[in-house]
Amino acid sequence: MQIPHFHEANHPLVKSLFHHSDQELLSLFQSHPEAGKYFTVIFCRYSPIVYTLIQHSARSPVQADYLFALTWRHIYYELGGLNLTNPQPEQEALTLQNWLINITAFCINEIKLPPTEAIHYSLQATSPPLWCYVEQALDQLPPILRLMVLMAQTFHWSETRIAAYLQAEGEKISPLEVANFLQEGYLMLEDKLPPDIRAIYLGEDSAQS
């Protein structure tokens, strides 16, 4: 298994932060939750180590990619509360690299992976940082829009099937209305992504923050 190359590492917003130390990047990530570039730089810096650890434990490349993405999702949610500067009494100071290795080992041991044929995640299509921020944006959508977007994108349901499901749940909605709601949901989802994430992954030039 080859360690994948992530094109975001070549983006100017990401490259401009490579000189920062791990502690600086962690502090910037924690103090600027509206920005996505700091987590993306941490990801680019440490994805080779995390992937190397994971590829030896997974049964297939598809499972390795999925576990890799799930591990970075776990890292994303844990990083916000990480404190490297004040270790507990009788503990050695922790480095970000050692912490990431520990988290990766935890995920390898604790996450139960579905069979290869049940995994629909593509590492080439959705890099883990983009997945984390899309998921965060999804959480901000109104429940009915979020449900429709997930049905369309995750399960590839047609507007007709989505409308039929919602009608069975008591929602009076037509396939045409579903199509309109989906368009609204996609626009809202994109709007709720951090501007720098849109610049790095969607090619928007307007965000240079």
CSV table of C-alpha atoms in Angstrom, one decimal:
chain,number,residue,atom,x,y,z
A,1,MET,CA,0.0,0.0,0.0
A,2,GLN,CA,1.3,3.4,-1.0
A,3,ILE,CA,0.9,6.5,1.3
A,4,PRO,CA,-1.5,8.8,-0.6
A,5,HIS,CA,-0.5,12.2,-1.7
A,6,PHE,CA,-2.8,15.0,-0.7
A,7,HIS,CA,-3.0,17.9,-3.1
A,8,GLU,CA,-4.0,20.4,-0.5
A,9,ALA,CA,-0.4,20.4,0.7
A,10,ASN,CA,0.4,22.4,-2.4
A,11,HIS,CA,-2.2,25.1,-1.8
A,12,PRO,CA,-0.7,28.6,-1.0
A,13,LEU,CA,-2.9,28.9,2.1
A,14,VAL,CA,-1.5,25.7,3.5
A,15,LYS,CA,2.1,26.2,2.4
A,16,SER,CA,2.2,29.6,4.0
A,17,LEU,CA,1.8,27.9,7.4
A,18,PHE,CA,4.3,25.2,7.1
A,19,HIS,CA,6.9,27.2,9.1
A,20,HIS,CA,4.7,27.1,12.3
A,21,SER,CA,5.6,24.8,15.1
A,22,ASP,CA,3.1,22.1,16.2
A,23,GLN,CA,2.3,24.1,19.3
A,24,GLU,CA,1.7,27.2,17.3
A,25,LEU,CA,-0.6,25.4,14.9
A,26,LEU,CA,-2.5,23.8,17.8
A,27,SER,CA,-3.0,27.2,19.4
A,28,LEU,CA,-4.2,28.8,16.2
A,29,PHE,CA,-6.6,25.9,15.5
A,30,GLN,CA,-8.1,26.2,19.0
A,31,SER,CA,-8.3,30.1,19.0
A,32,HIS,CA,-9.7,30.3,15.4
A,33,PRO,CA,-12.5,27.7,15.1
A,34,GLU,CA,-13.9,29.6,12.1
A,35,ALA,CA,-10.8,28.8,10.1
A,36,GLY,CA,-10.0,25.4,8.6
A,37,LYS,CA,-6.4,25.9,7.4
A,38,TYR,CA,-4.7,25.1,10.7
A,39,PHE,CA,-6.2,21.7,11.0
A,40,THR,CA,-5.4,21.1,7.3
A,41,VAL,CA,-1.8,21.9,7.9
A,42,ILE,CA,-1.6,19.5,10.9
A,43,PHE,CA,-3.2,16.9,8.7
A,44,CYS,CA,-0.7,17.4,5.9
A,45,ARG,CA,2.2,17.3,8.3
A,46,TYR,CA,1.2,14.1,10.0
A,47,SER,CA,-0.9,12.1,7.5
A,48,PRO,CA,2.1,10.0,6.4
A,49,ILE,CA,2.7,8.8,10.0
A,50,VAL,CA,-0.9,8.1,10.7
A,51,TYR,CA,-1.4,6.3,7.3
A,52,THR,CA,1.7,4.2,7.8
A,53,LEU,CA,0.4,3.0,11.2
A,54,ILE,CA,-3.0,2.2,9.8
A,55,GLN,CA,-2.1,0.5,6.6
A,56,HIS,CA,-0.4,-2.3,8.6
A,57,SER,CA,-3.6,-3.1,10.6
A,58,ALA,CA,-6.3,-2.9,7.9
A,59,ARG,CA,-7.2,-6.0,5.8
A,60,SER,CA,-7.7,-4.0,2.6
A,61,PRO,CA,-6.8,-0.7,1.0
A,62,VAL,CA,-10.5,0.4,1.2
A,63,GLN,CA,-10.6,-0.4,4.9
A,64,ALA,CA,-7.3,1.4,5.4
A,65,ASP,CA,-8.6,4.6,3.7
A,66,TYR,CA,-11.8,4.5,5.7
A,67,LEU,CA,-10.1,3.9,9.0
A,68,PHE,CA,-7.6,6.7,8.1
A,69,ALA,CA,-10.5,9.1,7.6
A,70,LEU,CA,-12.3,8.0,10.7
A,71,THR,CA,-9.1,8.5,12.7
A,72,TRP,CA,-8.6,12.0,11.5
A,73,ARG,CA,-12.3,12.7,12.3
A,74,HIS,CA,-11.6,11.6,15.8
A,75,ILE,CA,-8.4,13.7,15.9
A,76,TYR,CA,-10.4,16.7,14.8
A,77,TYR,CA,-12.9,16.5,17.6
A,78,GLU,CA,-10.2,15.8,20.2
A,79,LEU,CA,-7.8,18.5,19.2
A,80,GLY,CA,-10.0,21.3,20.5
A,81,GLY,CA,-9.4,20.2,24.1
A,82,LEU,CA,-5.7,19.1,23.8
A,83,ASN,CA,-3.2,20.8,26.1
A,84,LEU,CA,0.4,20.0,25.4
A,85,THR,CA,1.9,22.7,27.7
A,86,ASN,CA,0.6,21.5,31.1
A,87,PRO,CA,1.1,17.8,31.6
A,88,GLN,CA,-0.5,16.1,34.5
A,89,PRO,CA,1.7,15.5,37.6
A,90,GLU,CA,4.1,12.7,37.1
A,91,GLN,CA,3.6,12.8,33.4
A,92,GLU,CA,6.1,13.7,30.8
A,93,ALA,CA,5.3,16.6,28.5
A,94,LEU,CA,3.5,15.3,25.4
A,95,THR,CA,4.3,16.2,21.8
A,96,LEU,CA,1.7,16.5,19.2
A,97,GLN,CA,3.3,13.6,17.2
A,98,ASN,CA,3.2,11.3,20.2
A,99,TRP,CA,-0.4,12.3,21.0
A,100,LEU,CA,-1.4,11.6,17.4
A,101,ILE,CA,0.3,8.2,17.5
A,102,ASN,CA,-1.6,7.3,20.7
A,103,ILE,CA,-4.9,8.4,19.2
A,104,THR,CA,-4.2,6.4,16.0
A,105,ALA,CA,-3.4,3.3,18.1
A,106,PHE,CA,-6.7,3.9,20.0
A,107,CYS,CA,-8.7,4.1,16.8
A,108,ILE,CA,-7.0,1.0,15.3
A,109,ASN,CA,-8.0,-1.0,18.4
A,110,GLU,CA,-11.5,0.5,19.1
A,111,ILE,CA,-13.1,1.2,15.7
A,112,LYS,CA,-15.0,-1.7,14.3
A,113,LEU,CA,-14.8,-1.5,10.5
A,114,PRO,CA,-17.6,-2.7,8.2
A,115,PRO,CA,-16.7,-5.2,5.4
A,116,THR,CA,-15.0,-3.7,2.4
A,117,GLU,CA,-18.1,-4.0,0.2
A,118,ALA,CA,-20.1,-1.9,2.7
A,119,ILE,CA,-17.7,1.0,2.6
A,120,HIS,CA,-18.6,3.8,0.2
A,121,TYR,CA,-16.0,6.3,1.3
A,122,SER,CA,-13.4,7.5,-1.3
A,123,LEU,CA,-10.2,9.1,0.0
A,124,GLN,CA,-9.5,10.4,-3.5
A,125,ALA,CA,-12.9,12.1,-3.6
A,126,THR,CA,-13.1,13.5,-0.1
A,127,SER,CA,-9.9,14.3,1.9
A,128,PRO,CA,-10.4,13.9,5.7
A,129,PRO,CA,-10.2,17.7,6.6
A,130,LEU,CA,-12.9,18.4,4.0
A,131,TRP,CA,-15.0,15.6,5.4
A,132,CYS,CA,-14.7,17.0,8.9
A,133,TYR,CA,-15.8,20.5,7.9
A,134,VAL,CA,-18.6,19.3,5.6
A,135,GLU,CA,-19.9,17.3,8.6
A,136,GLN,CA,-19.7,20.3,10.8
A,137,ALA,CA,-21.6,22.4,8.2
A,138,LEU,CA,-24.2,19.7,7.8
A,139,ASP,CA,-24.9,19.9,11.6
A,140,GLN,CA,-25.9,23.5,11.0
A,141,LEU,CA,-28.5,22.8,8.4
A,142,PRO,CA,-32.2,22.6,9.3
A,143,PRO,CA,-33.1,19.0,10.0
A,144,ILE,CA,-35.3,18.4,7.0
A,145,LEU,CA,-32.6,19.9,4.6
A,146,ARG,CA,-29.9,17.8,6.3
A,147,LEU,CA,-31.9,14.7,5.9
A,148,MET,CA,-32.6,15.3,2.2
A,149,VAL,CA,-28.9,16.1,1.4
A,150,LEU,CA,-27.8,12.9,3.2
A,151,MET,CA,-30.3,10.8,1.3
A,152,ALA,CA,-29.2,12.3,-2.0
A,153,GLN,CA,-25.5,12.3,-1.4
A,154,THR,CA,-24.9,9.3,0.9
A,155,PHE,CA,-27.5,6.9,-0.3
A,156,HIS,CA,-27.9,8.4,-3.9
A,157,TRP,CA,-31.7,8.4,-3.6
A,158,SER,CA,-33.7,10.2,-6.4
A,159,GLU,CA,-36.0,13.1,-5.7
A,160,THR,CA,-38.9,10.8,-6.2
A,161,ARG,CA,-37.7,8.3,-3.7
A,162,ILE,CA,-36.9,11.0,-1.1
A,163,ALA,CA,-40.4,12.5,-1.6
A,164,ALA,CA,-42.0,9.1,-1.2
A,165,TYR,CA,-40.1,8.5,2.1
A,166,LEU,CA,-41.0,11.9,3.5
A,167,GLN,CA,-44.6,11.4,2.5
A,168,ALA,CA,-44.7,8.1,4.3
A,169,GLU,CA,-43.4,10.0,7.4
A,170,GLY,CA,-46.3,12.5,7.1
A,171,GLU,CA,-44.5,15.3,5.1
A,172,LYS,CA,-46.6,16.6,2.1
A,173,ILE,CA,-43.8,17.2,-0.3
A,174,SER,CA,-43.4,16.6,-4.1
A,175,PRO,CA,-40.3,15.4,-6.0
A,176,LEU,CA,-40.0,18.9,-7.5
A,177,GLU,CA,-40.1,20.5,-4.0
A,178,VAL,CA,-37.4,18.0,-3.0
A,179,ALA,CA,-35.2,19.1,-5.9
A,180,ASN,CA,-35.7,22.8,-4.9
A,181,PHE,CA,-34.9,22.0,-1.2
A,182,LEU,CA,-31.8,20.1,-2.3
A,183,GLN,CA,-30.5,23.0,-4.3
A,184,GLU,CA,-31.1,25.2,-1.2
A,185,GLY,CA,-29.4,22.7,1.0
A,186,TYR,CA,-26.3,22.5,-1.2
A,187,LEU,CA,-26.0,26.3,-1.3
A,188,MET,CA,-26.4,26.6,2.5
A,189,LEU,CA,-23.9,23.8,3.1
A,190,GLU,CA,-21.3,25.5,1.0
A,191,ASP,CA,-22.0,28.8,2.7
A,192,LYS,CA,-21.4,27.3,6.1
A,193,LEU,CA,-18.0,25.9,5.2
A,194,PRO,CA,-15.1,28.0,6.4
A,195,PRO,CA,-14.0,30.4,3.6
A,196,ASP,CA,-10.4,29.0,3.7
A,197,ILE,CA,-11.7,25.4,3.3
A,198,ARG,CA,-13.7,26.5,0.3
A,199,ALA,CA,-10.5,28.1,-1.1
A,200,ILE,CA,-8.4,25.0,-0.5
A,201,TYR,CA,-10.8,22.3,-1.6
A,202,LEU,CA,-13.3,24.0,-3.9
A,203,GLY,CA,-11.0,26.4,-5.7
A,204,GLU,CA,-12.5,29.6,-4.5
A,205,ASP,CA,-10.2,32.6,-5.0
A,206,SER,CA,-12.0,35.0,-2.7
A,207,ALA,CA,-10.8,33.5,0.6
A,208,GLN,CA,-7.3,34.5,1.4
A,209,SER,CA,-7.8,34.6,5.2
